[in-house]
Coordinates of C-alpha atoms and ligand atoms in Angstrom, one line a residue:
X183 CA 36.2 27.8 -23.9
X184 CA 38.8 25.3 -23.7
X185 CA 36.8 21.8 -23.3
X186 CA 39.3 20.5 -20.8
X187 CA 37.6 22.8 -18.1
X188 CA 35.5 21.5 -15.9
X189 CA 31.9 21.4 -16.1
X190 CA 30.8 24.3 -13.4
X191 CA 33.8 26.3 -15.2
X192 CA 32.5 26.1 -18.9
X193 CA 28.8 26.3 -16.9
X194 CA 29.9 29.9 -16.6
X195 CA 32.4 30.9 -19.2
X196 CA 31.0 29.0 -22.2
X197 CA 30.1 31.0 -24.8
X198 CA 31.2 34.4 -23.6
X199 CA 33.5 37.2 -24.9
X200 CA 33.2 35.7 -28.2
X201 CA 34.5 38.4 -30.4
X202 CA 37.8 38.4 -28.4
X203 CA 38.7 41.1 -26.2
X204 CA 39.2 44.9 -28.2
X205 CA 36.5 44.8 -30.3
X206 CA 33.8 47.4 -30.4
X207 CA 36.8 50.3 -30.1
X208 CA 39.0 48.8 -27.4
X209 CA 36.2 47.3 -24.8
X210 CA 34.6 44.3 -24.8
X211 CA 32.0 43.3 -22.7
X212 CA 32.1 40.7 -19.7
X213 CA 28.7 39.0 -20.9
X214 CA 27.0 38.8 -24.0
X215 CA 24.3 42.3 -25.1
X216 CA 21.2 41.0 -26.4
X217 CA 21.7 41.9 -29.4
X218 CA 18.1 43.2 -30.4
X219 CA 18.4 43.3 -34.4
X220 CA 16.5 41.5 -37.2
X221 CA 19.2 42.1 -40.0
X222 CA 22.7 42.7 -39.9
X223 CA 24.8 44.4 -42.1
X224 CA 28.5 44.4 -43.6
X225 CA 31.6 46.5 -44.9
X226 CA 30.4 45.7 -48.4
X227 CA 28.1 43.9 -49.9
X228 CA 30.3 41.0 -51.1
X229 CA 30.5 40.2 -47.9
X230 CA 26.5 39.7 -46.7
X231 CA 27.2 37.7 -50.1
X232 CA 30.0 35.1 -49.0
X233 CA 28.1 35.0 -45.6
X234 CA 24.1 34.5 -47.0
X235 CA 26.0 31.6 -49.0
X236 CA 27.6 30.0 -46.3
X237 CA 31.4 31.1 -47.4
X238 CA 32.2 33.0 -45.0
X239 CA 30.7 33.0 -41.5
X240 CA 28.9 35.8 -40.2
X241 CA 25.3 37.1 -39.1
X242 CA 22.9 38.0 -41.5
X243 CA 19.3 37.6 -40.7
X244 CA 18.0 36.8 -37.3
X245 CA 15.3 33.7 -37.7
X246 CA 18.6 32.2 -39.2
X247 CA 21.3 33.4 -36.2
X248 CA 22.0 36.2 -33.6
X249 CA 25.3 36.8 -31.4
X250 CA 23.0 36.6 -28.1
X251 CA 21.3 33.3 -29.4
X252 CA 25.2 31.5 -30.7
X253 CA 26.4 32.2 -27.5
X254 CA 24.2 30.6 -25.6
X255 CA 23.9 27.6 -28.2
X256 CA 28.0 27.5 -27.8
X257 CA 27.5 26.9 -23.8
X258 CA 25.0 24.1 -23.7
X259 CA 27.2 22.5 -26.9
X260 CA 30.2 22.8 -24.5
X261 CA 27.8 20.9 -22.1
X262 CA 26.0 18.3 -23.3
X263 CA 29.5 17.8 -25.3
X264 CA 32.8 18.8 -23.5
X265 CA 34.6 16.6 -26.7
X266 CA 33.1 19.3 -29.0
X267 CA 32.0 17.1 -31.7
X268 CA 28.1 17.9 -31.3
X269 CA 26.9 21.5 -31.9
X270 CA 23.1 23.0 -30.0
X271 CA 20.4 24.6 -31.2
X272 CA 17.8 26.8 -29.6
X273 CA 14.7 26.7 -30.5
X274 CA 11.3 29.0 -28.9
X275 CA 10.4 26.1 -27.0
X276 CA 10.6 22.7 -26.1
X277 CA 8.1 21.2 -28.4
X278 CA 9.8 23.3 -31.0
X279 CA 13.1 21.5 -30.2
X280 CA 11.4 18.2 -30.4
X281 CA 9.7 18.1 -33.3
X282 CA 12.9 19.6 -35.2
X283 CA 15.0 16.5 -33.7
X284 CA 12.2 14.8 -35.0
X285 CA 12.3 15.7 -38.3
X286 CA 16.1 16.2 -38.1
X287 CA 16.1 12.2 -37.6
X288 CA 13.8 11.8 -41.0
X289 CA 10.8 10.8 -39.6
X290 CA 8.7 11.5 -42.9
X291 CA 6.0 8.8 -44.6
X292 CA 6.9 4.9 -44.2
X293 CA 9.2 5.4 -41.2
X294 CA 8.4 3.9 -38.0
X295 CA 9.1 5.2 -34.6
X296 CA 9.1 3.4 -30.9
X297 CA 8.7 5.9 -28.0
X298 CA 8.6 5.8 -24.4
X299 CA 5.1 4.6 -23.7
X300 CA 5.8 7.0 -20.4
X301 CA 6.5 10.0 -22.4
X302 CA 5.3 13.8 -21.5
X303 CA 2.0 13.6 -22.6
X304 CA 2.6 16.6 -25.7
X305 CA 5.4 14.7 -27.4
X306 CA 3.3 11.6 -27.6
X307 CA 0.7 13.6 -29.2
X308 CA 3.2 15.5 -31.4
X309 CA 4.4 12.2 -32.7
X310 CA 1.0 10.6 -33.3
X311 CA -1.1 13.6 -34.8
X312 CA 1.7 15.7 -36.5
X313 CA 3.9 12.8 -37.4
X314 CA 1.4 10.0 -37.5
X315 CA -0.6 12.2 -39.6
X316 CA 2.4 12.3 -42.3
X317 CA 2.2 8.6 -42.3
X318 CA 4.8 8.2 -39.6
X319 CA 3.8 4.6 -37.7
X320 CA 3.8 4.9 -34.2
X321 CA 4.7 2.6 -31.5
X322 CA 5.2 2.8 -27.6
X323 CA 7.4 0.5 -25.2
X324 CA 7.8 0.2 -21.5
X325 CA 11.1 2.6 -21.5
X326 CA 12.0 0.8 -18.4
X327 CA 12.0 -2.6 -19.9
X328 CA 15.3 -3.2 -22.2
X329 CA 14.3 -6.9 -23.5
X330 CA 11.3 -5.2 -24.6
X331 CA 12.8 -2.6 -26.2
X332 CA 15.3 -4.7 -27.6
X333 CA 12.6 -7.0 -28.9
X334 CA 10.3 -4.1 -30.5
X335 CA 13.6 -2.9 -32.0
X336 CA 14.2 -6.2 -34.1
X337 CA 10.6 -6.6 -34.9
X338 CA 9.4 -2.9 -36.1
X339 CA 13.3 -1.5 -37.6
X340 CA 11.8 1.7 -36.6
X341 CA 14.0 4.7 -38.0
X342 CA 14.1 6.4 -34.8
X343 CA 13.8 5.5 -31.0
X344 CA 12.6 8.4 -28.6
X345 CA 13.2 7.7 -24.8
X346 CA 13.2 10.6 -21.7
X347 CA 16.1 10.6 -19.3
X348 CA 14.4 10.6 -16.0
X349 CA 10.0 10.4 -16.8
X350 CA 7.3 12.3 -15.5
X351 CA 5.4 11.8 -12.3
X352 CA 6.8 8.4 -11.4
X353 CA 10.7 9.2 -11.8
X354 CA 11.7 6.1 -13.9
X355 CA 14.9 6.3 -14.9
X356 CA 16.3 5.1 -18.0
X357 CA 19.3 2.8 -19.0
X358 CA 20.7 5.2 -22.1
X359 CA 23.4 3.4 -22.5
X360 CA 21.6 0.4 -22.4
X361 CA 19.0 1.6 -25.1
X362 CA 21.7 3.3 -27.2
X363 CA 23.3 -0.6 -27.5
X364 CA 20.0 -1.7 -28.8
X365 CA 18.8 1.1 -30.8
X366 CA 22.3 1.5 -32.4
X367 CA 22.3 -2.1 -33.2
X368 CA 19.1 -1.8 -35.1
X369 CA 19.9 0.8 -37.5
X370 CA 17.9 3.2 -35.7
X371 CA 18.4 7.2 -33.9
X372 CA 18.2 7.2 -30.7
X373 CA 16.4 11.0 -29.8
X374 CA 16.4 11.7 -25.6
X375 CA 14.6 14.0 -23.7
X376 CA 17.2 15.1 -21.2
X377 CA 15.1 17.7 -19.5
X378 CA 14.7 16.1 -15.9
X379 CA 18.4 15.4 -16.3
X380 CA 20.1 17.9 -17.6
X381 CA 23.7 17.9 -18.5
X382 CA 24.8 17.7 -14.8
X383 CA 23.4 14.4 -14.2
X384 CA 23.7 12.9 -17.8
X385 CA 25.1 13.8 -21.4
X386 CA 23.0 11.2 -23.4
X387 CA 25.4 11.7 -26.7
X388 CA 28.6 10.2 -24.7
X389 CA 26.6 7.2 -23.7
X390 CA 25.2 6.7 -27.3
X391 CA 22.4 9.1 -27.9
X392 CA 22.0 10.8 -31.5
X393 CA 20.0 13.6 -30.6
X394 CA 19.3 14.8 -26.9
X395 CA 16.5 17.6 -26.7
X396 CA 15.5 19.7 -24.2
X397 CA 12.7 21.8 -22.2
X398 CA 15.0 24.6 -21.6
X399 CA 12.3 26.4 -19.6
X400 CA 13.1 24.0 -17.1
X401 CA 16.1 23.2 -15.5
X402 CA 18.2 24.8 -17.3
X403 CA 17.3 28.5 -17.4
X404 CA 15.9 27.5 -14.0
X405 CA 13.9 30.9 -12.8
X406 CA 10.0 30.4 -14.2
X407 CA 11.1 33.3 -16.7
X408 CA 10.9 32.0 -20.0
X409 CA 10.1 29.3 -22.5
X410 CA 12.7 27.9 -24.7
X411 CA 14.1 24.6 -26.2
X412 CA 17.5 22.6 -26.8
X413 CA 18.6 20.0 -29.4
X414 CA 22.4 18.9 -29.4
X415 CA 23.5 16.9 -31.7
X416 CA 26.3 16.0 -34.6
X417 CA 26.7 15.0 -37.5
X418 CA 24.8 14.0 -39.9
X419 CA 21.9 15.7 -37.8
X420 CA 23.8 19.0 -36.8
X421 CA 23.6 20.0 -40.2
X422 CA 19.8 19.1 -40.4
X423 CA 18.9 20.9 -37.5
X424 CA 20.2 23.8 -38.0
X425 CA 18.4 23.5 -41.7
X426 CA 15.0 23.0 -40.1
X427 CA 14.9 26.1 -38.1
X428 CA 16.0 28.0 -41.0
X429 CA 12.9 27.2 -43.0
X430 CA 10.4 26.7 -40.1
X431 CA 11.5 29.3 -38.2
X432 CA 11.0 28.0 -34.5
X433 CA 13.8 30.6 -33.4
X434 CA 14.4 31.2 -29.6
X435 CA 14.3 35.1 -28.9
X436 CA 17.3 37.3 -28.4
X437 CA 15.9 38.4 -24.9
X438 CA 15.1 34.7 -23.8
X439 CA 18.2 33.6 -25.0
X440 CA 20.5 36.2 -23.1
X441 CA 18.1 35.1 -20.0
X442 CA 18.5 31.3 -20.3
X443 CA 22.5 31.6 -20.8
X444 CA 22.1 33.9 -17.8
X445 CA 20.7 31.0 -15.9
X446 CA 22.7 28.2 -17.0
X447 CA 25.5 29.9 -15.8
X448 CA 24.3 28.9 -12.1
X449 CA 22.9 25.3 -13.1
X450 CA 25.3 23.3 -11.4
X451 CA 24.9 25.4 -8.1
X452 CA 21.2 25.1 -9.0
X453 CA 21.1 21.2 -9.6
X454 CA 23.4 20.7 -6.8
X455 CA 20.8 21.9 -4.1
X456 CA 18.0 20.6 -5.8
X457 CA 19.2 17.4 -5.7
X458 CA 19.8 17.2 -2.2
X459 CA 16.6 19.0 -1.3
X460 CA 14.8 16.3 -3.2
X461 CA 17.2 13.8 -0.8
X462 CA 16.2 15.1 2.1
X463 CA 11.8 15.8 1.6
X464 CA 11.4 12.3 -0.2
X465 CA 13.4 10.6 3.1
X466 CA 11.0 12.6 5.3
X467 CA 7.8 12.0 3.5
X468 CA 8.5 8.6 3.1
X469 CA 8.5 8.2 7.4
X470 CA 5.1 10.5 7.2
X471 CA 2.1 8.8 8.4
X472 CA 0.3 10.1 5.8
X473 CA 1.8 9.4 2.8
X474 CA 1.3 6.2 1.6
X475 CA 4.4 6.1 -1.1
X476 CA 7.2 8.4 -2.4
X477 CA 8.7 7.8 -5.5
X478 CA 12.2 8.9 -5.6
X479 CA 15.5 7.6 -7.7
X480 CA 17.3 7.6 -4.3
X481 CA 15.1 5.5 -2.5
X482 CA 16.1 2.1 -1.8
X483 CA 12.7 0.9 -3.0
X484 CA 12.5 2.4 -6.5
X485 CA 12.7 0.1 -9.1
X486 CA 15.5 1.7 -11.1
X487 CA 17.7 2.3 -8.0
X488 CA 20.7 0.4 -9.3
X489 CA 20.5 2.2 -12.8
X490 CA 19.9 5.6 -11.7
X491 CA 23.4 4.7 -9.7
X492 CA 24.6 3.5 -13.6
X493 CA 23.8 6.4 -15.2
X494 CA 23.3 9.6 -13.7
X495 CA 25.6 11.4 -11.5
X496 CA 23.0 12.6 -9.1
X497 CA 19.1 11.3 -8.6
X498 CA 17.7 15.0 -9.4
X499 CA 15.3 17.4 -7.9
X500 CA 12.0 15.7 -8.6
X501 CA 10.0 14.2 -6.1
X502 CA 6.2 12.2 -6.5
X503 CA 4.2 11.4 -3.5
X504 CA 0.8 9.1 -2.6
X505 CA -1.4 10.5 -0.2
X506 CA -2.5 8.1 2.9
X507 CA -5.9 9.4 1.9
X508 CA -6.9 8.6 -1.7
X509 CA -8.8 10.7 -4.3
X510 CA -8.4 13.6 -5.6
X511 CA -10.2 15.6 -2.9
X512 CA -7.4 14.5 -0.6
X513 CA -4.9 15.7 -3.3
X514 CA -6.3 19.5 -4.0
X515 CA -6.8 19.8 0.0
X516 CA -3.2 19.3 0.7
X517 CA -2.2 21.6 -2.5
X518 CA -4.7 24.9 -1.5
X519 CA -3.2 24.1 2.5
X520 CA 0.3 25.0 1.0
X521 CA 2.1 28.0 1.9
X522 CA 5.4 28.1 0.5
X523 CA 5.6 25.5 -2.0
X524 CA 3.9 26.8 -5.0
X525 CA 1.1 25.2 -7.4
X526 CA 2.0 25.5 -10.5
X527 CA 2.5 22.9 -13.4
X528 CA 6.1 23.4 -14.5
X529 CA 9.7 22.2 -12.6
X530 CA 13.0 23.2 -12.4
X531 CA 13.1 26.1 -11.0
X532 CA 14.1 27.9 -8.4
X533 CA 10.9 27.9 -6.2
X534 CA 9.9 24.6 -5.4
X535 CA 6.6 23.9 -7.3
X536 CA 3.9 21.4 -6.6
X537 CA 1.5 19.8 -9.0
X538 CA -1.5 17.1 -9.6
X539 CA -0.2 15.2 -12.5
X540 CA -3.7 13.8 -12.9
X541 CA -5.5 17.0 -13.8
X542 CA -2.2 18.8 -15.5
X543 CA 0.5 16.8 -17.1
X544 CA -1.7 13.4 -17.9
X545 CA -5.0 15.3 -17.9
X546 CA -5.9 14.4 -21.6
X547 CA -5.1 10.8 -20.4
X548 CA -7.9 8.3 -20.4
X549 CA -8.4 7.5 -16.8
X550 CA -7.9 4.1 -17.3
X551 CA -4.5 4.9 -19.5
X552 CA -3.8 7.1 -16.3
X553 CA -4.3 4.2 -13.9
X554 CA -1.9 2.1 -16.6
X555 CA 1.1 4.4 -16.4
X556 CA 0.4 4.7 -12.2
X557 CA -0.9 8.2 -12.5
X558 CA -3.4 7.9 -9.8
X559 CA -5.8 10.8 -8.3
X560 CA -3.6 11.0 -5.0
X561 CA -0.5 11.6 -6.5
X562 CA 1.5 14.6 -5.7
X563 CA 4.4 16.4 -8.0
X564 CA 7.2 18.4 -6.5
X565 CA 10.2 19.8 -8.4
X566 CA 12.2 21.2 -5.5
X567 CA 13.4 24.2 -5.2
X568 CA 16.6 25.7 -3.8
X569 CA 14.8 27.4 -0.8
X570 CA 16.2 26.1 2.7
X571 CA 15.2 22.3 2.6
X572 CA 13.9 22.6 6.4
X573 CA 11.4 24.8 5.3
X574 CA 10.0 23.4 2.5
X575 CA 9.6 20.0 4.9
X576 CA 7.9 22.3 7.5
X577 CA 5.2 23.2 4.7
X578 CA 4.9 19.9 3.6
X579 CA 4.0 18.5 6.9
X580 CA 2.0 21.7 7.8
X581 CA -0.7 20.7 4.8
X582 CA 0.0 16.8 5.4
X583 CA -1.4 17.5 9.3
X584 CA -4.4 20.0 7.5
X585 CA -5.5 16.4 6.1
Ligands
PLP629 C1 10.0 16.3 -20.4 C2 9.5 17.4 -21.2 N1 9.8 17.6 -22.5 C3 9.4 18.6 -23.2 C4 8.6 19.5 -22.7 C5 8.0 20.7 -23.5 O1 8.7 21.8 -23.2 P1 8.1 23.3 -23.5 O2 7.0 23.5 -22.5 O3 9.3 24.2 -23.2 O4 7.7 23.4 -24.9 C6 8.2 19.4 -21.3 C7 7.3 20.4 -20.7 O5 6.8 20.3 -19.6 C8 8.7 18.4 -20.5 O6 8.3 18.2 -19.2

C-alpha cells in the first residue's frame, strides 16, 4: 500500500491483495483466506531450499510465517510506520509480544532495565520473575516524572527503558518524545506499550521509540474476539524479532490473525467514537454528585493535560472514576446495578466494559503498593464503547442513583 495514503486509507487496504491481482487462475480475492496450513510446498524442491535458507522469499512452515498472518503484520507495519522503515510482528498474545521485545532488546544476565513503576501489573512481573530471574536487574520510575527518569537513566545505564503510552486505571500519559531524548541519550532502548494508544493517537517509533508492543486483543482488533499481540520495530531489532518467534514459537493463529486484520480495518472509525464517548461520560460524571473524581486526559484537571495535548492526537477511550461513597462495597454495588455497560476486565472494544481495578488488574498488588500507585477500593474502570454515548450515560447514572 503506497505509504503516502492516509492513515484510515492504509487502515483498510494495508496488507491486502498481496499476490497481485490474477493469481490463483485469473481471480484474486478482495481480502485475505485464512490460510489454514501448517506446511507449504513448492514447484521443486530447490525452491523450499532457497526459501528454508532465506534466499528466496516464500512460505514454508507456519510457526515461522503464513499469508493470513504477513498480511496482517504488513497493515499494522504500514501503521505504526507509514515511512516503512520498521516491519510488525504478531505474536499469540500480548505478553508473548512483550517479552519477545524484551529479549529482542537483549535483556540477558548483567543488563539492567528501568520500567514504568505504573506498568500493567503482568509485565512488571514478567520483567522481575522471568527476566529478573536470568539475572536481569530491575528498576521502576515514576513514568510521569522526566527529571526522574532522566536521573535514573545516568545513574543505572540500564540497557533498556520500558514505558506505556497512556497507563492503567489512572490514565497518565507519557511524554515519549520526551523519554526517547533521555533514554536515547543514555545508550539505552526505549520499548512502549502502545496499547491504550494505538496508532491513531500515537506512533511511538516517529517520536523516538525502538520497539512499540502491543495488546492486540484490545483496541486494535477491537470486538472481545480474540487474544493476540504486536511488536514493531527496525533494525537492528526487526531482525531479532522475527528470530525469537522462530525458535520460541509464540505465533499468532491464522484464524485470529484474519480476525484482528478484520478489525483493524475499522480502528480509526472505532477510536474515533471511542474517544468522544470517553469525552462526553467523563464531562458528565465529573458534574455527578456522586462521584467524587474522574480521571480523564481531557480534563482540565489531570495532571498530564498539556502533554497528552503534546503527544497524542486524541485523549482515548478510557475513563476511571471515584465513587462519592468509598470502599469497595460502594464499588461492586454500582457494577452488579449496571445494565448496559458490561463487567468485564479487558478494554477496547466495542461494548463499553467496566472494571474494579482493585480486585482485577492491580489485584496481586499489596494494598499498600495499591494505595501508592492511587488504586483505591472505589475506583471504577471504563473502556468506552461505540454504543450511543446517551445511553451509556443513562446507565451510568441509573446505578450511580442505585447508590
Ligand atoms: C497495557 C497492556 N499491555 C499488555 C497486556 C497483555 O496483553 P494480552 O492479555 O493480550 O497478553 C495488557 C492486557 O490487559 C495490557 O493492558
Amino acid at each position: 500500500m503506497g505509504e503516502h495514503r492516509r492513515f484510515e486509507t492504509r487502515a483498510v487496504h494495508s496488507g491486502e491483495r498481496r499476490g497481485g491481482q490474477g493469481e490463483n487462475g485469473g481471480f484474486s480475492p478482495i481480502s485475505t483466506p485464512i490460510y489454514a496450513s501448517t506446511t507449504f510446498s513448492h514447484a521443486d524442491i530447490e525452491t523450499t531450499d532457497r526459501i528454508l535458507g532465506g534466499e528466496q522469499q516464500g512460505y514454508s512452515y507456519a510457526r515461522y510465517d503464513n499469508p493470513t498472518v504477513v498480511a496482517l503484520e504488513e497493515a499494522l507495519a504500514s501503521l505504526e510506520d507509514p515511512e516503512g522503515n520498521a516491519g510488525a510482528f504478531a505474536f499469540a498474545s500480548g505478553m508473548s509480544a512483550m517479552h519477545a521485545a524484551l529479549t529482542a532488546a537483549e535483556l540477558g544476565p548483567g543488563a539492567t532495565v528501568l520500567a514504568a513503576e505504573q506498568l500493567y501489573g503482568s509485565t512488571a512481573t514478567l520483567l522481575l520473575q522471568i527476566f529478573g530471574a536470568n539475572g536481569v536487574e530491575v528498576r521502576f520510575v515514576d513514568a510521569y516524572d522526566l527529571g526522574a527518569i532522566e536521573k535514573k537513566v545516568a545513574e543505572l545505564k540500564p540497557r533498556a527503558v520500558v514505558i506505556e503510552t497512556i497507563s492503567n486505571p489512572l490514565l497518565r500519559v507519557a511524554d515519549t518524545a520526551g523519554v526517547a531524548e533521555v533514554t536515547r541519550a543514555g545508550g539505552a532502548a526505549l520499548v512502549v506499550d502502545n496499547t491504550f494508544g494505538t496508532p491513531c493517537l500515537q506512533r511511538p517509533l516517529e517520536l523516538g521509540a525502538d520497539l512499540v508492543v502491543h495488546s492486540a486483543t484490545k483496541y486494535l482488533s477491537g470486538h472481545g474476539d480474540l487474544t493476540a499481540g504486536v511488536v514493531a520495530a527496525g533494525p537492528p531489532y526487526d531482525g531479532a524479532l522475527e528470530g525469537i518467534r522462530k525458535l520460541v514459537g509464540g505465533t499468532l493463529g491464522t484464524f485470529e490473525a484474519w480476525l484482528a486484520h478484520r478489525g483493524l480495518k475499522t480502528l480509526p472509525l472505532r477510536m474515533g467514537r471511542q474517544c468522544e464517548n470517553a469525552r462526553l461520560v467523563s464531562a458528565r460524571l465529573a458534574s455527578h454528585p456522586k462521584v467524587a473524581k474522574v480521571h480523564h486526559p481531557a480534563l482540565k484537571d489531570h495532571p498530564d493535560a498539556e502533554v497528552a495535548r503534546r503527544v497524542l492526537s486524541d485523549t482515548g477511550g478510557l475513563v476511571s472514576f471515584e465513587l462519592e461513597a468509598g470502599g469497595r462495597e460502594a464499588a461492586f454495588a454500582f457494577l452488579n446495578a449496571l445494565e448496559l455497560c458490561v463487567k468485564a476486565p479487558s478494554l477496547g472494544d466495542i461494548y463499553t466494559l467496566a472494571i474494579h481495578p482493585a480486585t482485577s488488574s492491580h489485584r496481586e498488588l499489596s494494598p499498600t503498593r495499591r494505595e501508592r500507585l492511587g488504586v483505591k477500593e472505589n475506583l471504577i474502570r471504563l473502556s468506552c464503547g461505540i454504543e450511543h454515548p446517551e445511553d451509556v450515560i443513562s446507565d451510568l447514572e441509573g446505578a450511580l442513583g442505585r447508590l
